[in-house]
XYZ file of C-alpha atoms in Angstrom:
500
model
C 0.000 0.000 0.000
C 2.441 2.202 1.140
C 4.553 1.463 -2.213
C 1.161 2.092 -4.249
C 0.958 6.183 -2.714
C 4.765 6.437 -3.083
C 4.409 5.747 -6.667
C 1.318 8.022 -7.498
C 3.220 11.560 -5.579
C 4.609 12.890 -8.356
C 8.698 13.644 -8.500
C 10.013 16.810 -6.589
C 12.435 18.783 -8.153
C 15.063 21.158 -7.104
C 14.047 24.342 -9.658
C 11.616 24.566 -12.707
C 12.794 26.021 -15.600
C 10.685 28.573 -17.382
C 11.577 29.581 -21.162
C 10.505 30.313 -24.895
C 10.400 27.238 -27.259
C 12.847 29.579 -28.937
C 15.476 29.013 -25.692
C 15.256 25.654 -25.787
C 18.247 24.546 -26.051
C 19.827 27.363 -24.268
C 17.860 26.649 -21.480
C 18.796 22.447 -21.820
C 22.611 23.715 -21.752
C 21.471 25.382 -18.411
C 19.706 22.239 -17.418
C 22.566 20.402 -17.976
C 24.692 22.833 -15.293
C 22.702 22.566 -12.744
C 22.163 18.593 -13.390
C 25.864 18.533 -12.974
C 26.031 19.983 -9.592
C 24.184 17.552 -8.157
C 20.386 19.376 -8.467
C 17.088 17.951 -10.227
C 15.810 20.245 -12.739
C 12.467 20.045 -14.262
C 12.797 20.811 -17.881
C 9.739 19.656 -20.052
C 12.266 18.415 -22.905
C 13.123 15.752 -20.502
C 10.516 15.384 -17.931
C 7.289 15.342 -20.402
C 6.710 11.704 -21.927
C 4.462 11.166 -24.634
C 0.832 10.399 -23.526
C 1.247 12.979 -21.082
C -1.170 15.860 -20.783
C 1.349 18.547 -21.005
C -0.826 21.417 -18.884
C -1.128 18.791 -15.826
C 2.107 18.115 -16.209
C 3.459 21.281 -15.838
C 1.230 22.187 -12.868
C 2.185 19.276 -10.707
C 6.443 19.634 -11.470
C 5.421 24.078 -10.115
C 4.176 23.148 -6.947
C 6.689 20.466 -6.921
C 9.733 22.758 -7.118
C 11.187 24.438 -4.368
C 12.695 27.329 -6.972
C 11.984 28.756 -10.253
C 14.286 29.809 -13.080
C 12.394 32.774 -15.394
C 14.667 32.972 -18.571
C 13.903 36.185 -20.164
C 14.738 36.534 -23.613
C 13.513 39.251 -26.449
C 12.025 36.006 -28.064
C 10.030 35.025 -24.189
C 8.282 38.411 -24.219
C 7.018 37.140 -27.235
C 6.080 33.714 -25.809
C 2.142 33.992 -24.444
C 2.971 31.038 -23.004
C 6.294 31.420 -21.550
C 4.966 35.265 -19.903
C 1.964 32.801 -18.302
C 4.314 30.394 -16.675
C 6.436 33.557 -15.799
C 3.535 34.982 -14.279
C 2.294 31.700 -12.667
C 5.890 32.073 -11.060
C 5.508 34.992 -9.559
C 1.946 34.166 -8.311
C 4.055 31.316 -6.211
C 6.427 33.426 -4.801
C 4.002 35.348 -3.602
C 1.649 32.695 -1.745
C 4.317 29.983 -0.605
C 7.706 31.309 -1.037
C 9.149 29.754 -3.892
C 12.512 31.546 -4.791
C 11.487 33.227 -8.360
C 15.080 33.955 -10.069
C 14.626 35.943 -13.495
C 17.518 35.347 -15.884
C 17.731 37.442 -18.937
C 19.241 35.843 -21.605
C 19.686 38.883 -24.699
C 19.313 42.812 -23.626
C 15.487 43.332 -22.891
C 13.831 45.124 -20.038
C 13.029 43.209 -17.133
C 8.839 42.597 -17.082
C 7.527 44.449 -14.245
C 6.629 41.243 -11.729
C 10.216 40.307 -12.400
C 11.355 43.718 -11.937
C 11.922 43.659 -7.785
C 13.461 39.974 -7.650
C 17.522 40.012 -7.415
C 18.454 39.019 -11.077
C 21.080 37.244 -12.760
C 22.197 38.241 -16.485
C 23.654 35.679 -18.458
C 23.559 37.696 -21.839
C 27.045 37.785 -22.648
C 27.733 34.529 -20.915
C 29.831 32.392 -22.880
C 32.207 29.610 -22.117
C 34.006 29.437 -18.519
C 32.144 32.588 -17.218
C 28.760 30.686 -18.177
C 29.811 27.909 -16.403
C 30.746 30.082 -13.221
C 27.438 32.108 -13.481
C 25.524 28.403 -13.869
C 27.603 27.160 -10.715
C 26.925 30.173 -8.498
C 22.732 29.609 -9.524
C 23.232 26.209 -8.581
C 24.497 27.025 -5.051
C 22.133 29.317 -4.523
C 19.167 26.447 -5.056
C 21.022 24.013 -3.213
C 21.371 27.312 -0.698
C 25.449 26.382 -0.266
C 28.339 28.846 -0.228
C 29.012 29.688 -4.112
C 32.984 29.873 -3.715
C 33.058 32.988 -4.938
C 36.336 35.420 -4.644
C 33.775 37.768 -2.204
C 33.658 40.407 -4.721
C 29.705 41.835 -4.942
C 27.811 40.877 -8.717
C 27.372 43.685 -10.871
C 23.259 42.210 -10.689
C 22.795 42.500 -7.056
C 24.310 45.929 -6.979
C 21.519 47.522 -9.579
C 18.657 49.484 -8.882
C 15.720 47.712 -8.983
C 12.221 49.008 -8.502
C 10.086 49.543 -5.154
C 6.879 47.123 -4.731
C 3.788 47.763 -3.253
C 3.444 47.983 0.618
C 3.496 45.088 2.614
C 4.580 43.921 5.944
C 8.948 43.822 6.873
C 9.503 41.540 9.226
C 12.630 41.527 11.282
C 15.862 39.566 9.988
C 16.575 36.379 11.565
C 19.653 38.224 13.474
C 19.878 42.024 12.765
C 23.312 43.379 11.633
C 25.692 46.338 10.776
C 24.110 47.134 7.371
C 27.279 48.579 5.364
C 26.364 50.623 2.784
C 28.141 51.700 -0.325
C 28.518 53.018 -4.106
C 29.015 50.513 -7.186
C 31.996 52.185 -7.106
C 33.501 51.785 -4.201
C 32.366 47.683 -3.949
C 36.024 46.654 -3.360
C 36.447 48.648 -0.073
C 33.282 48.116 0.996
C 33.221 44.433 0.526
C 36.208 44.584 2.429
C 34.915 46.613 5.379
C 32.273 44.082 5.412
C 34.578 41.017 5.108
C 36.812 42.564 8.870
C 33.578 43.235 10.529
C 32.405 39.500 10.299
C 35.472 38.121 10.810
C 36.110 39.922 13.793
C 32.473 38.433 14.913
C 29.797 40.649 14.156
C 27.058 40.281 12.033
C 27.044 41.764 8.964
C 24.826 42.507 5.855
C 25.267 44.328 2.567
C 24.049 43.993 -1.119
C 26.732 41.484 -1.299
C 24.642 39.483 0.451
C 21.582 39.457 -1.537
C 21.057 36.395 -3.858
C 19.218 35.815 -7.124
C 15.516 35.155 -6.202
C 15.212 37.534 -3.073
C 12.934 40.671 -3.509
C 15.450 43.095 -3.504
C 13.712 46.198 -2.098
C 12.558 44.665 0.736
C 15.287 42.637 1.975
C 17.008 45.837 1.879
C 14.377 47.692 4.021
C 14.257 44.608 6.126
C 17.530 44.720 7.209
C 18.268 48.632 7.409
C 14.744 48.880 9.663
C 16.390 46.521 12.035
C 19.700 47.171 12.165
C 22.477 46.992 14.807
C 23.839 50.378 12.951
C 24.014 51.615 9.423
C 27.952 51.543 8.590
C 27.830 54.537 5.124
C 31.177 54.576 2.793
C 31.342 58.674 2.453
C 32.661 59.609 -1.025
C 31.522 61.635 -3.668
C 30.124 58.532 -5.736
C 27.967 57.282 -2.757
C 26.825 61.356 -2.210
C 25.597 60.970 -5.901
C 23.795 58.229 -5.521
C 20.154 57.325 -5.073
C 20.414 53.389 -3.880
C 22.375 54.757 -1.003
C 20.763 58.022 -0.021
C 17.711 55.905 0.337
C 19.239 53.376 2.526
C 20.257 56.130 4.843
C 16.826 57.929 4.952
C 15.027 54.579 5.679
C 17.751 54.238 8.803
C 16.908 57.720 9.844
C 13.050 57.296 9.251
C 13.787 53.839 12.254
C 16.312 55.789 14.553
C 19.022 53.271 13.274
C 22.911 54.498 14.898
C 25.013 55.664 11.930
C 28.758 54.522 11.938
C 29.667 56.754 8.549
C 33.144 55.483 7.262
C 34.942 58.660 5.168
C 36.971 57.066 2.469
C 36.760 60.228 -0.205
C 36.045 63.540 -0.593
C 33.661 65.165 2.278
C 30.486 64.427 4.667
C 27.514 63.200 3.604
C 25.220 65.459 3.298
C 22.337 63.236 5.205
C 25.409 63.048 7.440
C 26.415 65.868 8.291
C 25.658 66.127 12.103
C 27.728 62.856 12.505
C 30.816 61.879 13.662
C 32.348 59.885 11.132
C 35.525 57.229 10.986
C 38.440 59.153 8.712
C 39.656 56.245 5.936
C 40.612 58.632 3.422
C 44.277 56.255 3.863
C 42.268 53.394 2.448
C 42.936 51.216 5.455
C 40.222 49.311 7.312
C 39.352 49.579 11.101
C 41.603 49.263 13.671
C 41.241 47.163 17.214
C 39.823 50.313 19.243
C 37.658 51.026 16.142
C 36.197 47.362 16.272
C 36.170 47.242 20.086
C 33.980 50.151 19.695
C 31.436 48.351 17.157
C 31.667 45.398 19.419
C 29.802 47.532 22.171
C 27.569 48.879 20.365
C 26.287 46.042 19.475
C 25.916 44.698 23.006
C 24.108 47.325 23.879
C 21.620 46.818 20.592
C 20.977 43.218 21.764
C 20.891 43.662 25.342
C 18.423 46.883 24.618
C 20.273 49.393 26.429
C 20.773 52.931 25.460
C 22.893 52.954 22.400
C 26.521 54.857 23.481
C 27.176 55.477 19.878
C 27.386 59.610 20.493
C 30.746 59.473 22.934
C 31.727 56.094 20.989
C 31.622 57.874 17.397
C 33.357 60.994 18.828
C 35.652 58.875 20.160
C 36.518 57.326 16.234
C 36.757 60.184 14.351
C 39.166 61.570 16.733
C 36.830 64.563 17.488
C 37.646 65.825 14.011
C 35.322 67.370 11.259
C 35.359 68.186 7.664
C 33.403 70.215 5.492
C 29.719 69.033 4.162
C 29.027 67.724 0.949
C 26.545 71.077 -0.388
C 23.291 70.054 -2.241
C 22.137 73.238 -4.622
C 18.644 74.313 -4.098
C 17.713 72.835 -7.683
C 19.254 69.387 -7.153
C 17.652 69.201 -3.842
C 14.412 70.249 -5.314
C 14.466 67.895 -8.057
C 15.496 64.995 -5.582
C 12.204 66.172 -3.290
C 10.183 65.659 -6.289
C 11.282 62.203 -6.925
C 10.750 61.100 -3.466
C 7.710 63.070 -3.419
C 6.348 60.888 -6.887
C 7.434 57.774 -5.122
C 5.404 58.349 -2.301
C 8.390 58.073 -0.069
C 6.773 60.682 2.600
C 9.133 60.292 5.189
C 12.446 59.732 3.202
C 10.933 63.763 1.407
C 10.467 64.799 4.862
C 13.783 64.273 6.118
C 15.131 66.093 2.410
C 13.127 68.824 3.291
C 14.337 69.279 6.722
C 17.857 69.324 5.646
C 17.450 71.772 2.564
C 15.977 74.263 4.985
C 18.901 74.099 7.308
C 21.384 74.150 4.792
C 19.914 77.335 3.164
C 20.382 78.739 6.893
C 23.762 77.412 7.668
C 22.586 75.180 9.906
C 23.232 71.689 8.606
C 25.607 70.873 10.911
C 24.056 71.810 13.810
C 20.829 70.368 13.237
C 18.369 73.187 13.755
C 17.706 76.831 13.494
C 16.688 80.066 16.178
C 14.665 82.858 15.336
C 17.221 85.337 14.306
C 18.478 82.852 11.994
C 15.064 82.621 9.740
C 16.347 85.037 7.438
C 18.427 82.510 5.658
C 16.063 80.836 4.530
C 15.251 81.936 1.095
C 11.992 82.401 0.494
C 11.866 80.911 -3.474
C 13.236 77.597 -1.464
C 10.781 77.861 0.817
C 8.115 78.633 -2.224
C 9.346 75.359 -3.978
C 9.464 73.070 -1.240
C 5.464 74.085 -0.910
C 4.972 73.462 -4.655
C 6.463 70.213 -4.899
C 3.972 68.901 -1.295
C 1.315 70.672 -2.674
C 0.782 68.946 -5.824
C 1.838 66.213 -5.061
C -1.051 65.802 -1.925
C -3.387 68.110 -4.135
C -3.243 70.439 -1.108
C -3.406 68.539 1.861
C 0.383 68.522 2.664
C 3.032 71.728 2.534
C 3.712 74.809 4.186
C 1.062 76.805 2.704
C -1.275 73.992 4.129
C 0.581 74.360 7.673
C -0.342 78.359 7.411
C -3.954 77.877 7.116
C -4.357 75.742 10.012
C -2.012 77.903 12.346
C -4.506 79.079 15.057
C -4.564 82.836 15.152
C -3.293 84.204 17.937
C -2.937 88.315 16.860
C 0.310 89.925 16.191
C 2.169 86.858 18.090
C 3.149 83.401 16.859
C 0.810 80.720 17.818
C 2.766 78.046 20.767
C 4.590 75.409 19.234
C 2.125 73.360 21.812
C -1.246 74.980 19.466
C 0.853 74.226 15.797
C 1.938 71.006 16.747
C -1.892 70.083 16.978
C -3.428 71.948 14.667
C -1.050 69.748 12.645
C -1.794 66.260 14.211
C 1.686 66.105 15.917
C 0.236 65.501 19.407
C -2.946 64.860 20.388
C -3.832 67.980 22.544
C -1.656 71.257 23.505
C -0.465 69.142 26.803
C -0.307 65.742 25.386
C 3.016 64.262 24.327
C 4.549 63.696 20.958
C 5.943 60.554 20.119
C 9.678 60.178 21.596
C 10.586 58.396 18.047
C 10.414 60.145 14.614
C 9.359 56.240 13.141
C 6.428 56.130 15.582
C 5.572 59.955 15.094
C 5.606 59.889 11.189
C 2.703 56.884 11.718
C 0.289 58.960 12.718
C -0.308 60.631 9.142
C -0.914 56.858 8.165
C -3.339 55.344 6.535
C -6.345 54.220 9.077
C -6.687 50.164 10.156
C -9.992 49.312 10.470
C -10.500 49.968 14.518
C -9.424 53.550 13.748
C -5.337 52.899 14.631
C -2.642 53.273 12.377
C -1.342 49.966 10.002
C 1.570 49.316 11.907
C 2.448 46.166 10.546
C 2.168 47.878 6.681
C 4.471 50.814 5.619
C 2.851 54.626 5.785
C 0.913 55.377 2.963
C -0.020 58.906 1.535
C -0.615 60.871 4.681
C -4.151 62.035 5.162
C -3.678 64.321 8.703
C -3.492 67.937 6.238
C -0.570 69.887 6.736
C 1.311 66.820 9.049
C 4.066 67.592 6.246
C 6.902 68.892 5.955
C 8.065 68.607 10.075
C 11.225 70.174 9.648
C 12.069 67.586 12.635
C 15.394 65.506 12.344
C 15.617 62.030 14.204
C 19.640 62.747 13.747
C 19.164 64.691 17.311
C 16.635 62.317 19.047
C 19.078 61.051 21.331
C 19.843 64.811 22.626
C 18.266 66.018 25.969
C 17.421 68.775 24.330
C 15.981 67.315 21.086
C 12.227 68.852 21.785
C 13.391 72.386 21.956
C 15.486 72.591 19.403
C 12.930 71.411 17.135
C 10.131 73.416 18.551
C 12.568 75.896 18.038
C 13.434 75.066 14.077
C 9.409 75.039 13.067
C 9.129 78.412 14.780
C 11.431 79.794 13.152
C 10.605 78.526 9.920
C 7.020 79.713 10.274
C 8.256 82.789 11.533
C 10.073 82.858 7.915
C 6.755 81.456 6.174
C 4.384 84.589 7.542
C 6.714 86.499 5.555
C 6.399 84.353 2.545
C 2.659 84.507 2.815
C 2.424 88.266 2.996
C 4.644 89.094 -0.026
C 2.645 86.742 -2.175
């Protein structure tokens, strides 16, 4: 009997292969790889006999594999029935966690449900680096080391494409997320390679593998990280991949260990102490020893010491601030802003204003100071919230809903709720700029925000721009210097409003 039921289950296999009749025997050669490394591949050249009913066929060896290989060629986009198993594929990721791994095979955009999965191109592939490309897919599936030299793929290190909202759950074991530039892979791989040998856990896009929804791994890990470890030059200033990574640290209150290998600060960085590498050399023992506490006090959830420790690394030293000009920091606002990244635009916003004023480095503005602030800046930054939330979000917003209080400024105590930033003139704001930002989110269904899904569009009117920096949440006097920074900037903004 028991023989009998053994023999009706049908096979298991390690990955299906996915492809256009036109890839066949691109995709056998492929077969064949993985075959060789010791992994059963479900390829319908081999698998399908005759008699067989080819649609049943195929649906029992998908839920029978554990992974999928999606080769995308110019001739699959073609293939109506190639772009339904592709999308059959995805459809299984989604509901039981089957590792989806696009290939493209020829240069041809990635299809959209393929678009946020961790790709590997084997376009040019030919000879030996086909067969290293076919060996590393292979130890990914059977989920062994890959023997590689440590060096990151130029695949994992591309920009991909944010997905919908959906629940981040923590990493098994949170880590130092090091972040870095394409072009500075070689130190930062390196960086990352000390840290874990000298025992701490460690993540970067080096770690990512083909199959694993790129954008969200990332936020996974940066939301619960030990600290964000940033390689400072002027390629990682310029680019987007890693100016989000450190806005979605500072949106979580995430410790920053900035490493300065070239050129200046960060400009998202630039009220941080930072490590000075500009020698090229790694960190030394005190360095490590100091990484090594922090991360005791991370996982035995004490207050982080990372403001004396970091002061302690760079030596106490600073350099000068990377500048952003107004129209580059506009035009990144607006791309945030058409992403609906809400919080990663808020934080932008917040540091334009204080670098108009001078103030980047110290975090925050007084009264006097509010004429630095140029008022076209300030006129933009409303433009750009204010279409973008047809009217609900922006400074101009903020000034209708300031209660009138004569020739004097309203209390910070009044704006902040007028604005939904506390509940009532004596009630408290949230300690956390992660668990304030939630309250402009999108509604559950007993009236509380969706804390398990990421913010949507905010719909408290005029909650944005806060001009508050979670940088400073770990100083005493974090409250007044930001009551003290929207103050002043509405002191600025009453100015705005009557030349207009």
């Amino acid at each position: 009997m028991n023989q009998s039921l053994s023999e009706e289950l049908p096979p298991s296999y390690d990955v299906f292969l996915s492809y256009a009749a036109d890839d066949a025997a691109w995709a056998r050669t492929l077969a064949e790889q993985l075959a060789g490394h010791g992994l059963s591949p479900f390829l319908d050249q081999w698998s399908i006999e005759p008699g067989d009913i080819v649609l049943h066929r195929v649906e029992d060896a998908l839920r029978a594999s554990a992974h999928g290989i999606a080769v995308i060629s110019p001739a699959s986009v073609r293939d109506a029935r190639a772009m339904d198993e592709y999308a059959v594929l995805a459809t299984e990721a989604a509901s039981r966690g089957l590792r989806f791994i696009p290939v493209l095979l020829g240069h041809v955009p990635t299809p959209p449900f393929a678009a946020h999965r961790v790709w590997r191109d084997f376009s040019d592939a030919t000879g030996r680096e086909f067969t290293l490309r076919a060996a590393e897919l292979a130890a990914v599936i059977a989920d062994r080391p890959a023997g590689a030299d440590g060096s990151p793929s130029p695949d994992t290190l591309r920009a991909t494409h944010p997905t919908p909202p959906r629940p981040v759950i923590p990493p098994p074991r949170p880590a130092f997320v090091v972040c870095y530039a394409p072009g500075d892979a070689t130190y930062g791989s390196r960086l990352a390679g000390q840290l874990r040998v000298a025992g701490l856990p460690v993540w970067s896009t080096d770690d990512l593998r083909p199959g694993d929804a790129h954008f969200w791994t990332i936020r996974q890990q940066l939301r619960h990280a030990v600290a964000v470890v940033v390689v400072m030059t002027p390629r990682s200033q310029d680019s987007d991949d890693v100016t989000r990574m450190i806005l979605e640290g500072q949106v979580h209150g995430r410790p920053f260990v900035p490493v300065l290998l070239d050129g200046d600060v960060n400009y998202h960085l630039a009220a941080t102490w930072y490590v000075d590498a500009r020698d090229g050399a790694l960190l030394d023992t005190a360095r490590l020893d100091l990484l090594r506490q922090l991360h005791e006090d991370v996982r035995e959830n004490r207050p982080v010491r990372l403001p004396e420790a970091a002061h302690r690394l760079s030596g106490g030293s600073r350099r000068p601030v990377v500048a952003m000009t107004g129209s580059a920091g506009l035009e990144r606002l607006r791309a945030h802003l058409a992403e609906d990244e809400y919080e990663h635009a808020d934080l932008l916003t917040t540091r334009l204003v204080l670098e108009a004023a001078g103030r980047l480095t110290e975090g925050w503005l007084r009264e006097r100071q509010a004429n630095g602030v140029p008022l076209d800046l300030l006129a933009g930054i409303d433009a750009l919230w204010n279409a973008r939330s047809d009217g609900r979000q922006g400074f101009g917003r903020q000034l209708a809903q300031t209660p009138a209080r004569g020739r004097r400024a309203p209390r910070f105590t009044e704006l902040g709720t007028a604005l939904g930033w506390r509940d009532a003139p004596e009630a408290p704001v949230p300690r956390l700029y992660r668990d304030f930002v939630r309250r402009s989110a999108p509604v559950g269904e007993l009236g509380g925000p969706r804390a398990d899904l990421e913010p949507g569009p905010p719909r408290l009117p005029g909650f944005f721009p806060t001009l508050r920096d979670p940088g400073h949440e770990n100083d005493p006097d974090w409250y007044d210097r930001w009551s003290s920074t929207v103050l002043t900037a509405h002191a600025r903004l009453r100015e705005w409003k009557a030349a207009r």
